[in-house]
Amino acid sequence: MGQTLGCMQVDQSTVAIKENFGKFDHVLEPGCHCVPWCLGSYVVGVLSMRVQQLDVRCETKTKDNVFVNVVASVQYRAIQTNAKDAFYKLTNPREQIQSYVFDVVRATVPKMNLDDVFEQKSEVGKAVADELEKAMSNYGFEIVQTLIVDIVPDDTVKRAMNEINAASRMRVATQEKAEAEKILQVKRAEAEAESKYLSGLGIARQRQAIVDGLRESVLNFSHNVPGTTAKDVMDMVLVTQYFDTMRDIGASSKNSTVFIPHGPGAVRDVADQIRNGLLQGEAGSSSLI
């Protein structure tokens, strides 16, 4: 804006307020205007039509007695058709807007819990915008937008909230870990049961193979050596295994001293015990298979 020799230039996005002998005359729009000061015409001020922003920080208390700082960002501008009201009615429009923000925030937030303030901050911003729109439109200002840009509780409250969240997540992690351990133990038990089942099948098949081999040996020996019975052949096989066992025990350097009966009667007893054990093993193998 410039003024030389009674000529006045009004910049874009601004308007000038012209008075004549101290009385409002009219609003000068952007461009060049003649303001004859000698006839009592003066430009007493200019008014910007651009959108302006005012950040208001308000401390208040929530319904659950937590003090928070609410930061509201108010975007406003003067209405060109009401430039007269915007210039004359308010001495300081920014302080007026700030007072309304304080009033609405301190009337709305105390009705909400802290969590609700975070979740419904758009509702708080809408309440502030509605109240400002009703109030400031009478003074020639338009409220473009009102945003709640930050909600800052006390540091101790933030630490407590973080600890609650961490404890909740830890509880979920512990439950998941317990479920994983449970599944692992079940799978381990199932694997162990399957292993034992397969091991039993293997032992049963081994015993069956031993019995089948002994049966075949007895039959072949009986056919090749006339006059021998199956009992004679079994006694000879068992005695042979008995001596082989003794040889293995004596050849091992890690074995402790073993006292076993030795003699014809003892051999017969051992043969009877082995025969009975094989017969029981054959019966068990048949039942498993």
PDB file of C-alpha atoms in Angstrom, residues 52-283:
ATOM      1  CA  GLN A  52      -4.516 -16.490   9.301  1.00  0.00           C
ATOM      2  CA  GLN A  53      -3.701 -19.121  11.877  1.00  0.00           C
ATOM      3  CA  LEU A  54      -3.746 -18.876  15.640  1.00  0.00           C
ATOM      4  CA  ASP A  55      -2.419 -21.692  17.846  1.00  0.00           C
ATOM      5  CA  VAL A  56      -4.023 -21.746  21.283  1.00  0.00           C
ATOM      6  CA  ARG A  57      -2.638 -23.868  24.113  1.00  0.00           C
ATOM      7  CA  CYS A  58      -5.195 -24.537  26.836  1.00  0.00           C
ATOM      8  CA  GLU A  59      -4.696 -26.488  30.076  1.00  0.00           C
ATOM      9  CA  THR A  60      -7.754 -28.290  31.374  1.00  0.00           C
ATOM     10  CA  LYS A  61      -8.835 -31.387  33.308  1.00  0.00           C
ATOM     11  CA  THR A  62     -10.572 -34.508  32.019  1.00  0.00           C
ATOM     12  CA  LYS A  63     -13.474 -36.354  33.623  1.00  0.00           C
ATOM     13  CA  ASP A  64     -11.075 -38.856  35.238  1.00  0.00           C
ATOM     14  CA  ASN A  65      -9.089 -35.998  36.836  1.00  0.00           C
ATOM     15  CA  VAL A  66      -6.105 -35.946  34.468  1.00  0.00           C
ATOM     16  CA  PHE A  67      -4.655 -32.567  33.559  1.00  0.00           C
ATOM     17  CA  VAL A  68      -3.894 -32.172  29.858  1.00  0.00           C
ATOM     18  CA  ASN A  69      -2.693 -29.404  27.568  1.00  0.00           C
ATOM     19  CA  VAL A  70      -4.893 -29.150  24.480  1.00  0.00           C
ATOM     20  CA  VAL A  71      -3.403 -27.319  21.497  1.00  0.00           C
ATOM     21  CA  ALA A  72      -6.029 -25.955  19.086  1.00  0.00           C
ATOM     22  CA  SER A  73      -5.132 -24.471  15.725  1.00  0.00           C
ATOM     23  CA  VAL A  74      -7.728 -21.943  14.500  1.00  0.00           C
ATOM     24  CA  GLN A  75      -7.658 -20.781  10.875  1.00  0.00           C
ATOM     25  CA  TYR A  76      -9.698 -17.634  10.224  1.00  0.00           C
ATOM     26  CA  ARG A  77      -9.988 -14.673   7.882  1.00  0.00           C
ATOM     27  CA  ALA A  78     -11.863 -11.408   7.611  1.00  0.00           C
ATOM     28  CA  ILE A  79     -14.968 -11.328   5.418  1.00  0.00           C
ATOM     29  CA  GLN A  80     -14.521  -8.696   2.730  1.00  0.00           C
ATOM     30  CA  THR A  81     -18.180  -7.698   2.692  1.00  0.00           C
ATOM     31  CA  ASN A  82     -18.027  -7.185   6.465  1.00  0.00           C
ATOM     32  CA  ALA A  83     -14.637  -5.468   6.514  1.00  0.00           C
ATOM     33  CA  LYS A  84     -16.121  -2.520   8.416  1.00  0.00           C
ATOM     34  CA  ASP A  85     -17.205  -4.725  11.333  1.00  0.00           C
ATOM     35  CA  ALA A  86     -13.916  -6.631  11.301  1.00  0.00           C
ATOM     36  CA  PHE A  87     -11.956  -3.377  11.572  1.00  0.00           C
ATOM     37  CA  TYR A  88     -14.080  -1.408  14.049  1.00  0.00           C
ATOM     38  CA  LYS A  89     -15.774  -3.907  16.340  1.00  0.00           C
ATOM     39  CA  LEU A  90     -12.738  -5.742  17.725  1.00  0.00           C
ATOM     40  CA  THR A  91      -9.605  -4.183  19.127  1.00  0.00           C
ATOM     41  CA  ASN A  92      -7.676  -7.480  19.062  1.00  0.00           C
ATOM     42  CA  PRO A  93      -9.421 -10.337  17.224  1.00  0.00           C
ATOM     43  CA  ARG A  94      -6.705 -12.866  18.136  1.00  0.00           C
ATOM     44  CA  GLU A  95      -7.272 -12.387  21.858  1.00  0.00           C
ATOM     45  CA  GLN A  96     -11.033 -12.660  21.295  1.00  0.00           C
ATOM     46  CA  ILE A  97     -10.631 -15.968  19.434  1.00  0.00           C
ATOM     47  CA  GLN A  98      -8.295 -17.265  22.130  1.00  0.00           C
ATOM     48  CA  SER A  99     -10.866 -16.487  24.839  1.00  0.00           C
ATOM     49  CA  TYR A 100     -13.582 -18.408  22.999  1.00  0.00           C
ATOM     50  CA  VAL A 101     -11.257 -21.390  22.499  1.00  0.00           C
ATOM     51  CA  PHE A 102     -10.453 -21.459  26.213  1.00  0.00           C
ATOM     52  CA  ASP A 103     -14.137 -21.335  27.075  1.00  0.00           C
ATOM     53  CA  VAL A 104     -15.203 -24.157  24.734  1.00  0.00           C
ATOM     54  CA  VAL A 105     -12.270 -26.472  25.474  1.00  0.00           C
ATOM     55  CA  ARG A 106     -12.677 -26.103  29.231  1.00  0.00           C
ATOM     56  CA  ALA A 107     -16.397 -26.792  28.900  1.00  0.00           C
ATOM     57  CA  THR A 108     -16.057 -29.841  26.601  1.00  0.00           C
ATOM     58  CA  VAL A 109     -12.969 -31.786  27.731  1.00  0.00           C
ATOM     59  CA  PRO A 110     -14.012 -32.125  31.417  1.00  0.00           C
ATOM     60  CA  LYS A 111     -17.002 -34.187  30.221  1.00  0.00           C
ATOM     61  CA  MET A 112     -14.711 -36.848  28.695  1.00  0.00           C
ATOM     62  CA  ASN A 113     -12.263 -39.399  30.012  1.00  0.00           C
ATOM     63  CA  LEU A 114      -8.668 -39.156  28.864  1.00  0.00           C
ATOM     64  CA  ASP A 115      -8.995 -41.976  26.327  1.00  0.00           C
ATOM     65  CA  ASP A 116     -12.154 -40.397  24.927  1.00  0.00           C
ATOM     66  CA  VAL A 117     -10.354 -37.075  24.451  1.00  0.00           C
ATOM     67  CA  PHE A 118      -7.805 -38.773  22.197  1.00  0.00           C
ATOM     68  CA  GLU A 119     -10.457 -40.734  20.318  1.00  0.00           C
ATOM     69  CA  GLN A 120     -12.926 -37.832  19.927  1.00  0.00           C
ATOM     70  CA  LYS A 121     -10.595 -34.898  19.390  1.00  0.00           C
ATOM     71  CA  SER A 122     -12.384 -34.126  16.116  1.00  0.00           C
ATOM     72  CA  GLU A 123     -15.579 -33.660  18.145  1.00  0.00           C
ATOM     73  CA  VAL A 124     -13.768 -31.192  20.392  1.00  0.00           C
ATOM     74  CA  GLY A 125     -12.498 -29.313  17.342  1.00  0.00           C
ATOM     75  CA  LYS A 126     -16.007 -29.221  15.856  1.00  0.00           C
ATOM     76  CA  ALA A 127     -17.434 -27.817  19.111  1.00  0.00           C
ATOM     77  CA  VAL A 128     -14.789 -25.075  19.133  1.00  0.00           C
ATOM     78  CA  ALA A 129     -15.421 -24.271  15.452  1.00  0.00           C
ATOM     79  CA  ASP A 130     -19.205 -24.046  15.913  1.00  0.00           C
ATOM     80  CA  GLU A 131     -18.899 -21.708  18.891  1.00  0.00           C
ATOM     81  CA  LEU A 132     -16.327 -19.523  17.158  1.00  0.00           C
ATOM     82  CA  GLU A 133     -18.408 -19.361  13.976  1.00  0.00           C
ATOM     83  CA  LYS A 134     -21.442 -18.114  15.868  1.00  0.00           C
ATOM     84  CA  ALA A 135     -19.463 -15.555  17.831  1.00  0.00           C
ATOM     85  CA  MET A 136     -16.971 -14.250  15.267  1.00  0.00           C
ATOM     86  CA  SER A 137     -19.435 -13.933  12.367  1.00  0.00           C
ATOM     87  CA  ASN A 138     -20.964 -10.995  14.245  1.00  0.00           C
ATOM     88  CA  TYR A 139     -17.584  -9.275  14.113  1.00  0.00           C
ATOM     89  CA  GLY A 140     -16.928  -9.801  10.398  1.00  0.00           C
ATOM     90  CA  PHE A 141     -14.660 -12.880  10.672  1.00  0.00           C
ATOM     91  CA  GLU A 142     -15.049 -16.343   9.154  1.00  0.00           C
ATOM     92  CA  ILE A 143     -13.713 -19.467  10.872  1.00  0.00           C
ATOM     93  CA  VAL A 144     -12.215 -21.606   8.107  1.00  0.00           C
ATOM     94  CA  GLN A 145     -11.087 -24.587  10.177  1.00  0.00           C
ATOM     95  CA  THR A 146     -10.415 -25.559  13.764  1.00  0.00           C
ATOM     96  CA  LEU A 147      -8.075 -28.460  14.484  1.00  0.00           C
ATOM     97  CA  ILE A 148      -7.015 -30.091  17.739  1.00  0.00           C
ATOM     98  CA  VAL A 149      -3.398 -30.671  16.786  1.00  0.00           C
ATOM     99  CA  ASP A 150      -2.040 -31.990  20.084  1.00  0.00           C
ATOM    100  CA  ILE A 151      -3.167 -33.415  23.412  1.00  0.00           C
ATOM    101  CA  VAL A 152      -0.391 -33.541  25.973  1.00  0.00           C
ATOM    102  CA  PRO A 153      -1.082 -35.152  29.354  1.00  0.00           C
ATOM    103  CA  ASP A 154       1.286 -34.868  32.287  1.00  0.00           C
ATOM    104  CA  ASP A 155       4.570 -36.772  32.003  1.00  0.00           C
ATOM    105  CA  THR A 156       3.685 -39.098  34.885  1.00  0.00           C
ATOM    106  CA  VAL A 157       0.390 -39.952  33.183  1.00  0.00           C
ATOM    107  CA  LYS A 158       2.164 -40.704  29.909  1.00  0.00           C
ATOM    108  CA  ARG A 159       4.627 -42.993  31.676  1.00  0.00           C
ATOM    109  CA  ALA A 160       1.745 -44.775  33.426  1.00  0.00           C
ATOM    110  CA  MET A 161      -0.102 -45.214  30.129  1.00  0.00           C
ATOM    111  CA  ASN A 162       3.024 -46.622  28.495  1.00  0.00           C
ATOM    112  CA  GLU A 163       3.540 -49.036  31.400  1.00  0.00           C
ATOM    113  CA  ILE A 164      -0.080 -50.218  31.160  1.00  0.00           C
ATOM    114  CA  ASN A 165       0.312 -50.772  27.432  1.00  0.00           C
ATOM    115  CA  ALA A 166       3.618 -52.595  27.917  1.00  0.00           C
ATOM    116  CA  ALA A 167       2.115 -54.822  30.627  1.00  0.00           C
ATOM    117  CA  SER A 168      -0.829 -55.664  28.382  1.00  0.00           C
ATOM    118  CA  ARG A 169       1.440 -56.589  25.512  1.00  0.00           C
ATOM    119  CA  MET A 170       3.641 -58.633  27.857  1.00  0.00           C
ATOM    120  CA  ARG A 171       0.595 -60.536  29.072  1.00  0.00           C
ATOM    121  CA  VAL A 172      -0.413 -61.365  25.507  1.00  0.00           C
ATOM    122  CA  ALA A 173       3.154 -62.414  24.696  1.00  0.00           C
ATOM    123  CA  THR A 174       3.243 -64.673  27.777  1.00  0.00           C
ATOM    124  CA  GLN A 175      -0.037 -66.313  26.768  1.00  0.00           C
ATOM    125  CA  GLU A 176       1.235 -66.897  23.262  1.00  0.00           C
ATOM    126  CA  LYS A 177       4.486 -68.342  24.601  1.00  0.00           C
ATOM    127  CA  ALA A 178       2.566 -70.663  26.948  1.00  0.00           C
ATOM    128  CA  GLU A 179       0.410 -71.845  24.051  1.00  0.00           C
ATOM    129  CA  ALA A 180       3.530 -72.493  21.993  1.00  0.00           C
ATOM    130  CA  GLU A 181       5.098 -74.481  24.873  1.00  0.00           C
ATOM    131  CA  LYS A 182       1.886 -76.467  25.245  1.00  0.00           C
ATOM    132  CA  ILE A 183       1.828 -77.343  21.558  1.00  0.00           C
ATOM    133  CA  LEU A 184       5.515 -78.275  21.705  1.00  0.00           C
ATOM    134  CA  GLN A 185       4.984 -80.572  24.681  1.00  0.00           C
ATOM    135  CA  VAL A 186       1.989 -82.234  23.038  1.00  0.00           C
ATOM    136  CA  LYS A 187       3.932 -82.795  19.835  1.00  0.00           C
ATOM    137  CA  ARG A 188       6.900 -84.105  21.827  1.00  0.00           C
ATOM    138  CA  ALA A 189       4.639 -86.533  23.685  1.00  0.00           C
ATOM    139  CA  GLU A 190       3.033 -87.664  20.451  1.00  0.00           C
ATOM    140  CA  ALA A 191       6.461 -88.199  18.904  1.00  0.00           C
ATOM    141  CA  GLU A 192       7.630 -90.141  21.957  1.00  0.00           C
ATOM    142  CA  ALA A 193       4.526 -92.340  21.885  1.00  0.00           C
ATOM    143  CA  GLU A 194       4.994 -92.987  18.180  1.00  0.00           C
ATOM    144  CA  SER A 195       8.665 -93.774  18.773  1.00  0.00           C
ATOM    145  CA  LYS A 196       7.841 -96.258  21.530  1.00  0.00           C
ATOM    146  CA  TYR A 197       5.158 -97.847  19.373  1.00  0.00           C
ATOM    147  CA  LEU A 198       7.562 -98.284  16.476  1.00  0.00           C
ATOM    148  CA  SER A 199      10.273 -99.542  18.847  1.00  0.00           C
ATOM    149  CA  GLY A 200       7.857-102.151  20.207  1.00  0.00           C
ATOM    150  CA  LEU A 201       7.025-103.253  16.686  1.00  0.00           C
ATOM    151  CA  GLY A 202      10.730-103.569  15.949  1.00  0.00           C
ATOM    152  CA  ILE A 203      11.386-105.641  19.057  1.00  0.00           C
ATOM    153  CA  ALA A 204       8.392-107.852  18.288  1.00  0.00           C
ATOM    154  CA  ARG A 205       9.587-108.418  14.747  1.00  0.00           C
ATOM    155  CA  GLN A 206      13.113-109.137  16.023  1.00  0.00           C
ATOM    156  CA  ARG A 207      11.851-111.750  18.422  1.00  0.00           C
ATOM    157  CA  GLN A 208       9.630-113.240  15.730  1.00  0.00           C
ATOM    158  CA  ALA A 209      12.631-113.472  13.405  1.00  0.00           C
ATOM    159  CA  ILE A 210      14.695-115.184  16.124  1.00  0.00           C
ATOM    160  CA  VAL A 211      11.921-117.686  16.810  1.00  0.00           C
ATOM    161  CA  ASP A 212      11.469-118.363  13.085  1.00  0.00           C
ATOM    162  CA  GLY A 213      15.204-118.881  12.677  1.00  0.00           C
ATOM    163  CA  LEU A 214      15.372-121.260  15.630  1.00  0.00           C
ATOM    164  CA  ARG A 215      12.376-123.191  14.346  1.00  0.00           C
ATOM    165  CA  GLU A 216      13.952-123.570  10.935  1.00  0.00           C
ATOM    166  CA  SER A 217      17.284-124.679  12.478  1.00  0.00           C
ATOM    167  CA  VAL A 218      15.551-127.266  14.664  1.00  0.00           C
ATOM    168  CA  LEU A 219      13.594-128.710  11.751  1.00  0.00           C
ATOM    169  CA  ASN A 220      16.668-128.906   9.522  1.00  0.00           C
ATOM    170  CA  PHE A 221      18.767-130.512  12.254  1.00  0.00           C
ATOM    171  CA  SER A 222      16.052-133.051  13.043  1.00  0.00           C
ATOM    172  CA  HIS A 223      15.789-134.063   9.417  1.00  0.00           C
ATOM    173  CA  ASN A 224      19.549-134.352   8.915  1.00  0.00           C
ATOM    174  CA  VAL A 225      20.285-136.198  12.195  1.00  0.00           C
ATOM    175  CA  PRO A 226      17.827-139.049  12.680  1.00  0.00           C
ATOM    176  CA  GLY A 227      16.755-139.860  16.228  1.00  0.00           C
ATOM    177  CA  THR A 228      17.098-136.308  17.604  1.00  0.00           C
ATOM    178  CA  THR A 229      14.167-134.421  18.956  1.00  0.00           C
ATOM    179  CA  ALA A 230      13.417-130.717  18.817  1.00  0.00           C
ATOM    180  CA  LYS A 231      14.125-130.457  22.557  1.00  0.00           C
ATOM    181  CA  ASP A 232      17.620-131.861  22.078  1.00  0.00           C
ATOM    182  CA  VAL A 233      18.368-129.361  19.358  1.00  0.00           C
ATOM    183  CA  MET A 234      17.050-126.457  21.460  1.00  0.00           C
ATOM    184  CA  ASP A 235      19.153-127.523  24.434  1.00  0.00           C
ATOM    185  CA  MET A 236      22.264-127.586  22.272  1.00  0.00           C
ATOM    186  CA  VAL A 237      21.510-124.169  20.748  1.00  0.00           C
ATOM    187  CA  LEU A 238      20.821-122.629  24.145  1.00  0.00           C
ATOM    188  CA  VAL A 239      23.968-124.115  25.668  1.00  0.00           C
ATOM    189  CA  THR A 240      25.976-122.729  22.763  1.00  0.00           C
ATOM    190  CA  GLN A 241      24.483-119.280  23.336  1.00  0.00           C
ATOM    191  CA  TYR A 242      25.173-119.636  27.036  1.00  0.00           C
ATOM    192  CA  PHE A 243      28.893-120.210  26.429  1.00  0.00           C
ATOM    193  CA  ASP A 244      29.007-117.404  23.867  1.00  0.00           C
ATOM    194  CA  THR A 245      27.535-115.072  26.495  1.00  0.00           C
ATOM    195  CA  MET A 246      30.129-116.104  29.052  1.00  0.00           C
ATOM    196  CA  ARG A 247      32.881-115.497  26.525  1.00  0.00           C
ATOM    197  CA  ASP A 248      31.546-112.000  25.792  1.00  0.00           C
ATOM    198  CA  ILE A 249      31.348-111.185  29.498  1.00  0.00           C
ATOM    199  CA  GLY A 250      34.907-112.300  30.055  1.00  0.00           C
ATOM    200  CA  ALA A 251      36.239-110.446  27.045  1.00  0.00           C
ATOM    201  CA  SER A 252      34.764-107.102  28.102  1.00  0.00           C
ATOM    202  CA  SER A 253      37.127-105.002  30.236  1.00  0.00           C
ATOM    203  CA  LYS A 254      34.392-102.739  31.607  1.00  0.00           C
ATOM    204  CA  ASN A 255      32.248-105.416  33.185  1.00  0.00           C
ATOM    205  CA  SER A 256      32.118-105.957  36.899  1.00  0.00           C
ATOM    206  CA  THR A 257      32.567-109.350  38.504  1.00  0.00           C
ATOM    207  CA  VAL A 258      29.566-111.559  37.766  1.00  0.00           C
ATOM    208  CA  PHE A 259      28.862-114.746  39.762  1.00  0.00           C
ATOM    209  CA  ILE A 260      26.833-117.291  37.853  1.00  0.00           C
ATOM    210  CA  PRO A 261      26.199-120.967  38.649  1.00  0.00           C
ATOM    211  CA  HIS A 262      28.196-123.372  36.496  1.00  0.00           C
ATOM    212  CA  GLY A 263      27.635-127.041  36.102  1.00  0.00           C
ATOM    213  CA  PRO A 264      25.406-129.485  34.222  1.00  0.00           C
ATOM    214  CA  GLY A 265      22.451-128.751  36.474  1.00  0.00           C
ATOM    215  CA  ALA A 266      23.014-125.021  36.220  1.00  0.00           C
ATOM    216  CA  VAL A 267      23.254-125.266  32.436  1.00  0.00           C
ATOM    217  CA  ARG A 268      19.964-127.139  32.398  1.00  0.00           C
ATOM    218  CA  ASP A 269      18.348-124.477  34.551  1.00  0.00           C
ATOM    219  CA  VAL A 270      19.689-121.738  32.299  1.00  0.00           C
ATOM    220  CA  ALA A 271      18.402-123.562  29.252  1.00  0.00           C
ATOM    221  CA  ASP A 272      14.965-123.886  30.824  1.00  0.00           C
ATOM    222  CA  GLN A 273      14.922-120.195  31.695  1.00  0.00           C
ATOM    223  CA  ILE A 274      16.000-119.148  28.181  1.00  0.00           C
ATOM    224  CA  ARG A 275      13.504-121.526  26.583  1.00  0.00           C
ATOM    225  CA  ASN A 276      10.691-120.144  28.702  1.00  0.00           C
ATOM    226  CA  GLY A 277      11.763-116.594  27.906  1.00  0.00           C
ATOM    227  CA  LEU A 278      11.779-117.300  24.182  1.00  0.00           C
ATOM    228  CA  LEU A 279       8.375-118.909  24.338  1.00  0.00           C
ATOM    229  CA  GLN A 280       6.990-115.909  26.244  1.00  0.00           C
ATOM    230  CA  GLY A 281       8.637-113.596  23.749  1.00  0.00           C
ATOM    231  CA  GLU A 282       7.066-115.491  20.859  1.00  0.00           C
ATOM    232  CA  ALA A 283       3.653-115.263  22.490  1.00  0.00           C
TER     233      ALA A 283
END
